[in-house]
mmCIF file of C-alpha atoms in Angstrom:
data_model
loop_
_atom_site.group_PDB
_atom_site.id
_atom_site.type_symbol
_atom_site.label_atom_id
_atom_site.label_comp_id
_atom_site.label_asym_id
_atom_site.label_seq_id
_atom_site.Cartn_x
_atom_site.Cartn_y
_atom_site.Cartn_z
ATOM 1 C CA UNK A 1 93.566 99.849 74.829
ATOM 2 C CA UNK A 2 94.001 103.765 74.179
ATOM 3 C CA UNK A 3 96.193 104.847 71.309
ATOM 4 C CA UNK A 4 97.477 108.373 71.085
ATOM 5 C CA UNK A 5 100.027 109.903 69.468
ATOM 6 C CA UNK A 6 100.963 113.377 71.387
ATOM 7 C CA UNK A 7 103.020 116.330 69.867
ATOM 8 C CA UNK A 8 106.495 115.968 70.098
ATOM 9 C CA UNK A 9 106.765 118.337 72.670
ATOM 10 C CA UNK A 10 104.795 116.555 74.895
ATOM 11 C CA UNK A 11 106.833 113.095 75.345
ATOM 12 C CA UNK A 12 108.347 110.715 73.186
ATOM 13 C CA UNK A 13 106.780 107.135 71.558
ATOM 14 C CA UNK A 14 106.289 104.194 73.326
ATOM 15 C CA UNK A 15 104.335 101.471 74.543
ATOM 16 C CA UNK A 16 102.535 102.452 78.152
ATOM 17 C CA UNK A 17 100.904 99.321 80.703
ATOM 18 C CA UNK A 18 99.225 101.881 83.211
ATOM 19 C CA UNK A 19 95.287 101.606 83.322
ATOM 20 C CA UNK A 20 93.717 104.666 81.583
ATOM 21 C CA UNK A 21 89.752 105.733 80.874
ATOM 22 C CA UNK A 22 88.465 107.808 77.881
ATOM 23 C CA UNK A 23 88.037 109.825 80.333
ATOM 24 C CA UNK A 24 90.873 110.668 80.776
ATOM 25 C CA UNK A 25 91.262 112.289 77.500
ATOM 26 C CA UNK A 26 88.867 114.929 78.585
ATOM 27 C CA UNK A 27 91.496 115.728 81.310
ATOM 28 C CA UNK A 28 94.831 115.955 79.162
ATOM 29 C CA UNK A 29 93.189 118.277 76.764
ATOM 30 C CA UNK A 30 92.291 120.663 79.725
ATOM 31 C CA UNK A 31 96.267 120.397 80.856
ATOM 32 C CA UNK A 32 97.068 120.995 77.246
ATOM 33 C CA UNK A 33 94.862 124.144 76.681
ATOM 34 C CA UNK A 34 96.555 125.014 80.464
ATOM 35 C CA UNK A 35 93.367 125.011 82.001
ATOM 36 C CA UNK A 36 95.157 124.668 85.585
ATOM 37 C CA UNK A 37 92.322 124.668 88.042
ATOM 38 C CA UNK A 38 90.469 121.416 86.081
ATOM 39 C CA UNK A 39 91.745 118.908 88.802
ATOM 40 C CA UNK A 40 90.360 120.542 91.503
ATOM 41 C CA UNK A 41 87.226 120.408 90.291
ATOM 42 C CA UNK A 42 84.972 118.052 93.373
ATOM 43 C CA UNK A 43 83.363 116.132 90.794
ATOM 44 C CA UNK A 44 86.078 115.544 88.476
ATOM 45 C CA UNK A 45 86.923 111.965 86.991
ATOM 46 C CA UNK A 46 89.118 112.725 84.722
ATOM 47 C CA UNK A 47 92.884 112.573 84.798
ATOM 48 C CA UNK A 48 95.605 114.231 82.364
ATOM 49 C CA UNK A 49 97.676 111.565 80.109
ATOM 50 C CA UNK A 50 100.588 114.184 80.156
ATOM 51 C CA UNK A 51 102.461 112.443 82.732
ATOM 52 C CA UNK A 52 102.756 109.429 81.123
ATOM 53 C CA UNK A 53 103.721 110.826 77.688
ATOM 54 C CA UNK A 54 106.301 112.761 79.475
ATOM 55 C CA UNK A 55 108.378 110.322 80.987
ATOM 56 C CA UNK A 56 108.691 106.345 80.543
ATOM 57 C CA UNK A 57 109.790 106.184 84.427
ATOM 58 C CA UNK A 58 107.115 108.901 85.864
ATOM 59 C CA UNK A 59 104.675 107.144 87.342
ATOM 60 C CA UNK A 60 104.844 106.912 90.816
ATOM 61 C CA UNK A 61 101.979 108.989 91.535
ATOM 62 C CA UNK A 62 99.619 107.087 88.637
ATOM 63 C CA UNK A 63 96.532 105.329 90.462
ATOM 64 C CA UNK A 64 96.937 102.218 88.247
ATOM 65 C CA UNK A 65 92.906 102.002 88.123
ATOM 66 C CA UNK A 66 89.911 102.575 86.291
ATOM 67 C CA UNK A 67 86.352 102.132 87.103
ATOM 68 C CA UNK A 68 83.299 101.972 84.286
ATOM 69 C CA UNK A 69 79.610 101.505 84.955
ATOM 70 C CA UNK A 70 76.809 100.560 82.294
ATOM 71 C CA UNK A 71 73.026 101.267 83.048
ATOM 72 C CA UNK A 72 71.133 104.508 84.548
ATOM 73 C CA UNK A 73 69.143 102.357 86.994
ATOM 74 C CA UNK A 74 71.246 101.621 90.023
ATOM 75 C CA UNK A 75 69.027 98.668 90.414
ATOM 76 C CA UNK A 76 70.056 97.102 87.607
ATOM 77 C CA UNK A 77 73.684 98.718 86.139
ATOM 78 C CA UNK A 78 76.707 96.827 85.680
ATOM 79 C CA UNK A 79 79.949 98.046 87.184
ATOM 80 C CA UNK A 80 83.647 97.112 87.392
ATOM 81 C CA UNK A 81 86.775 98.225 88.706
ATOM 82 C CA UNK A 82 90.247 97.361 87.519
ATOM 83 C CA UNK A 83 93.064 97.420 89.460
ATOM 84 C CA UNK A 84 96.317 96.145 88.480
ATOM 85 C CA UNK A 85 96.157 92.791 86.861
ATOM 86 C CA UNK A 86 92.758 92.417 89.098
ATOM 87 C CA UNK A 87 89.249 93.391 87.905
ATOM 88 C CA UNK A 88 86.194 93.290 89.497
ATOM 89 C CA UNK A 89 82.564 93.277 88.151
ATOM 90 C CA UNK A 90 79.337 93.758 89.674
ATOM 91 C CA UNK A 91 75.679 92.979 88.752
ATOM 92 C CA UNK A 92 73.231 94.837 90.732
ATOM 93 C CA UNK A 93 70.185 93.031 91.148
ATOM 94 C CA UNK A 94 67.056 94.775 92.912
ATOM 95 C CA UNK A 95 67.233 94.524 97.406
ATOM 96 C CA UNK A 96 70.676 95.787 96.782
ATOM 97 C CA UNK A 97 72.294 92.595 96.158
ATOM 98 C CA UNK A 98 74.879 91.837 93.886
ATOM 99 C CA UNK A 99 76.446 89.450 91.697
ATOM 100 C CA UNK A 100 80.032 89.505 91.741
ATOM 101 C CA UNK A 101 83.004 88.127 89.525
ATOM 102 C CA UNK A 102 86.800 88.813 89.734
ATOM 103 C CA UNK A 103 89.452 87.944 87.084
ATOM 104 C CA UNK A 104 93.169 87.390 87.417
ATOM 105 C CA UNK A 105 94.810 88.715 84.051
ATOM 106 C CA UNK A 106 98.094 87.635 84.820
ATOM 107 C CA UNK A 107 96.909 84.587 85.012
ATOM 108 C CA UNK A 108 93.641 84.304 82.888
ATOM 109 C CA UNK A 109 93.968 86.997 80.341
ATOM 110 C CA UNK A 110 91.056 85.690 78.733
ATOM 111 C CA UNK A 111 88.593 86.179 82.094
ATOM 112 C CA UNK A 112 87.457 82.952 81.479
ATOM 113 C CA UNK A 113 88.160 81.599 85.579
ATOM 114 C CA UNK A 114 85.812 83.745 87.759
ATOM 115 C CA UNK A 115 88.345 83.337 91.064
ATOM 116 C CA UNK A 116 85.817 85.446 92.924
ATOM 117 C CA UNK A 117 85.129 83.019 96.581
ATOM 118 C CA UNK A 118 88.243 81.765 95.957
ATOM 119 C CA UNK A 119 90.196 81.427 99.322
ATOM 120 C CA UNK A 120 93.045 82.677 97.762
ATOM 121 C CA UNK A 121 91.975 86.311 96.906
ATOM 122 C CA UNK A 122 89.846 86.597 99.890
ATOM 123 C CA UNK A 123 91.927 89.189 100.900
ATOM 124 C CA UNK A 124 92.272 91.566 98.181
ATOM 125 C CA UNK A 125 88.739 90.669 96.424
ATOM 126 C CA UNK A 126 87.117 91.935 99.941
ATOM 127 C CA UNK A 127 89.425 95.046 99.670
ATOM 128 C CA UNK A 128 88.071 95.442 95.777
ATOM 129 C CA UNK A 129 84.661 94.794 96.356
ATOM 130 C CA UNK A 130 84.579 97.562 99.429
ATOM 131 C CA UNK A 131 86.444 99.788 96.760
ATOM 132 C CA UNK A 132 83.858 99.044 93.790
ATOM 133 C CA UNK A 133 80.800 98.823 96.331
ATOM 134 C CA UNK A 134 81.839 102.814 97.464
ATOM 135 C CA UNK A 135 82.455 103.992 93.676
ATOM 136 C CA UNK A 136 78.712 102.454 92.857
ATOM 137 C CA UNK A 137 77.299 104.051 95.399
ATOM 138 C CA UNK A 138 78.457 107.128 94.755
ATOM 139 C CA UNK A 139 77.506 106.762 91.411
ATOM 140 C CA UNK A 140 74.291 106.183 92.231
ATOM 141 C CA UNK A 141 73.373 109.419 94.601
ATOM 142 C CA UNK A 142 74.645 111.171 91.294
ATOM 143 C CA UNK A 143 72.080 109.650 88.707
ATOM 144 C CA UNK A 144 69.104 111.877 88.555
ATOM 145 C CA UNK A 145 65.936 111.352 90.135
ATOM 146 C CA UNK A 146 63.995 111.279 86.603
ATOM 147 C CA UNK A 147 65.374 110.618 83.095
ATOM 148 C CA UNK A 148 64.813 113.482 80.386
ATOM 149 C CA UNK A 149 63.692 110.927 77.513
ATOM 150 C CA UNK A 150 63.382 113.771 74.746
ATOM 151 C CA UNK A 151 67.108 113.418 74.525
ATOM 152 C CA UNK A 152 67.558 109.751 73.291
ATOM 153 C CA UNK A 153 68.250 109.181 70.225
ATOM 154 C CA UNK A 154 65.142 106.690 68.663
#
């Protein structure tokens, strides 16, 4: 869950369902600073909220998703991909295999029934997994060749 409360100006209250990321937030303060060119950025991840503030009907053009990863070692991170009431999660595991699980939240809002091998989502699991398989990837040829350790925090 994400609570803001925007300026009047910028939409009324409400209650929204569509899938958003924090970052996300990084995006809607660019649009509200009028920083027009942000989107077009190639390596941009970020969305602006505005659209969804603006109107309780506008949004036909939202991509009703959001990815998240967890770990710097493509090896070893942890990745998922929501999409609708459908989220997917994969473990890597070293030889590039993976460990995957998928959870139904309309009907197991809880993600307590891993449905992933189940014939009935064949269809769309294999479409989600391609999806989520790409976005890792990707990921991955981003992460740097060699951590700068002096950074973390001990």
């Amino acid at each position: 869950p994400l609570i803001i409360k925007p300026a009047s100006k910028y939409g009324g209250k409400g209650v929204r369902d569509e899938l958003v990321n924090s970052l996300d937030v990084y995006g809607t303060l660019l649009d509200v600073a009028g920083d027009k060119d942000w989107g077009n950025l190639p390596e941009m991840e970020s969305r602006s909220l505005l659209p969804l503030f603006q109107s309780e009907n506008n949004t036909s053009n939202w991509e009703n998703k959001v990815y998240s990863i967890i770990g710097e070692d493509p090896e070893k991170n942890l990745c998922m991909l929501r999409s609708g009431p459908l989220k997917i999660i994969r473990k890597a595991v070293p030889d590039n295999k993976a460990i995957y699980e998928l959870y139904d939240f309309d009907k197991d809002p809880l993600e307590t029934q891993n449905v992933f091998g189940n014939n009935a989502y064949a269809e769309v699991q294999e479409k989600l997994k391609v999806e989520l398989d790409t976005w890792w990837k990707k990921q991955g040829e981003r992460y740097p060749k060699e951590i700068d350790k002096s950074f973390q925090i001990r």
